[in-house]
CSV table of C-alpha atoms in Angstrom, one decimal:
chain,number,residue,atom,x,y,z
A,604,MET,CA,13.1,11.8,-12.4
A,605,THR,CA,14.5,7.9,-12.7
A,606,SER,CA,12.6,5.2,-14.3
A,607,LEU,CA,12.3,3.6,-11.5
A,608,VAL,CA,10.6,6.4,-9.8
A,609,LEU,CA,8.2,6.8,-12.8
A,610,ALA,CA,7.4,3.3,-12.9
A,611,ALA,CA,6.7,3.6,-9.1
A,612,VAL,CA,4.1,6.5,-10.3
A,613,LEU,CA,2.5,4.4,-12.7
A,614,ALA,CA,1.6,1.5,-10.5
A,615,ALA,CA,0.6,3.5,-7.8
A,616,ALA,CA,-2.1,5.1,-10.7
A,617,VAL,CA,-2.8,2.1,-12.4
A,618,SER,CA,-3.4,0.1,-9.1
A,619,GLU,CA,-5.4,3.1,-7.5
A,620,SER,CA,-7.7,3.4,-10.8
A,621,LEU,CA,-8.1,-0.5,-10.8
A,622,LEU,CA,-8.8,-0.2,-6.8
A,623,HIS,CA,-11.6,2.1,-7.7
A,624,CYS,CA,-12.8,0.1,-10.7
A,625,LEU,CA,-13.2,-2.7,-8.6
A,626,ILE,CA,-15.1,-0.6,-5.7
A,627,LYS,CA,-17.6,0.5,-8.4
A,628,GLY,CA,-18.1,-2.8,-10.0
A,629,ILE,CA,-19.0,-4.4,-6.6
A,630,ARG,CA,-22.8,-4.5,-5.9
A,631,ASP,CA,-21.9,-3.3,-2.6
A,632,ALA,CA,-19.6,-0.5,-3.3
A,633,TYR,CA,-20.0,1.1,0.7
A,634,ALA,CA,-18.8,-2.5,2.2
A,635,MET,CA,-16.0,-3.5,-0.2
A,636,ALA,CA,-14.8,0.3,0.5
A,637,LEU,CA,-14.5,-0.3,4.3
A,638,LEU,CA,-13.2,-3.7,3.7
A,639,VAL,CA,-10.3,-1.5,1.6
A,640,ALA,CA,-10.0,1.0,4.3
A,641,ILE,CA,-9.5,-2.3,7.2
A,642,LEU,CA,-7.3,-4.2,5.0
A,643,GLY,CA,-4.8,-1.1,4.9
A,644,GLY,CA,-4.7,-1.0,8.3
A,645,ILE,CA,-3.7,-4.8,8.5
A,646,VAL,CA,-1.5,-4.5,5.4
A,647,ALA,CA,0.3,-1.6,8.2
A,648,LEU,CA,0.5,-3.8,10.9
A,649,PRO,CA,3.9,-5.4,9.9
A,650,VAL,CA,5.5,-1.9,10.0
A,651,LEU,CA,5.2,-1.7,13.1
A,652,ALA,CA,7.3,-4.7,13.9
A,653,VAL,CA,9.9,-3.2,12.2
A,654,THR,CA,9.5,0.7,13.2
A,655,GLY,CA,7.8,0.0,16.8
A,656,LEU,CA,5.4,2.6,18.3
A,657,PRO,CA,5.0,6.2,17.4
A,658,ALA,CA,5.6,8.3,20.3
A,659,PRO,CA,2.8,9.2,22.5
A,660,ALA,CA,2.7,12.8,21.0
A,661,ALA,CA,1.6,11.5,17.5
A,662,TRP,CA,-1.3,9.1,18.8
A,663,PRO,CA,-3.6,11.9,18.9
A,664,TRP,CA,-2.8,12.9,15.3
A,665,LEU,CA,-2.7,8.6,14.3
A,666,CYS,CA,-6.1,8.2,15.8
A,667,ALA,CA,-7.6,11.7,13.7
A,668,SER,CA,-5.6,10.1,10.6
A,669,VAL,CA,-7.2,6.9,11.0
A,670,VAL,CA,-10.7,8.5,11.5
A,671,LEU,CA,-10.3,10.7,8.4
A,672,GLY,CA,-8.9,7.7,6.3
A,673,VAL,CA,-11.8,5.2,7.0
A,674,THR,CA,-14.4,8.2,6.8
A,675,TYR,CA,-12.8,9.1,3.3
A,676,TRP,CA,-13.5,5.5,2.5
A,677,LEU,CA,-16.9,5.0,3.4
A,678,VAL,CA,-18.1,7.9,1.6
A,679,LEU,CA,-16.2,6.8,-1.4
A,680,GLY,CA,-18.3,3.9,-1.2
A,681,TRP,CA,-21.3,5.8,-0.8
A,682,ALA,CA,-20.4,7.8,-3.5
A,683,TYR,CA,-19.9,5.1,-6.1
A,684,GLN,CA,-23.1,3.3,-4.9
A,685,THR,CA,-24.8,6.2,-6.1
A,686,GLY,CA,-22.7,8.0,-8.5
A,687,ARG,CA,-21.0,7.3,-11.7
A,688,LEU,CA,-17.6,6.4,-12.0
A,689,ASN,CA,-16.5,9.0,-14.2
A,690,VAL,CA,-18.0,11.7,-12.1
A,691,VAL,CA,-16.9,10.3,-8.5
A,692,PHE,CA,-13.3,9.0,-9.6
A,693,PRO,CA,-11.7,12.4,-10.6
A,694,LEU,CA,-13.6,13.9,-7.6
A,695,SER,CA,-12.1,11.9,-5.2
A,696,ARG,CA,-8.7,11.9,-6.5
A,697,GLY,CA,-9.0,15.9,-7.0
């Protein structure tokens, strides 16, 4: 593994941990998690300008992925609102 790959993996792990701490620290973790899901979609939009729309056969899979992703973030927000960080974080990263 090159140093660049290791640095990228560690940066992703740290940013994911900070994001989870931020969600837990906000009074309304449910709303914050939903906002993260929405912002993730907005950040991904410029990629479409470069790659173009996916093939029509991929649309059902794309829609299912969006539904599952938003559901994950909503459940994560609920979990952080009702549970403790040291329990929810390891389970969510599972």
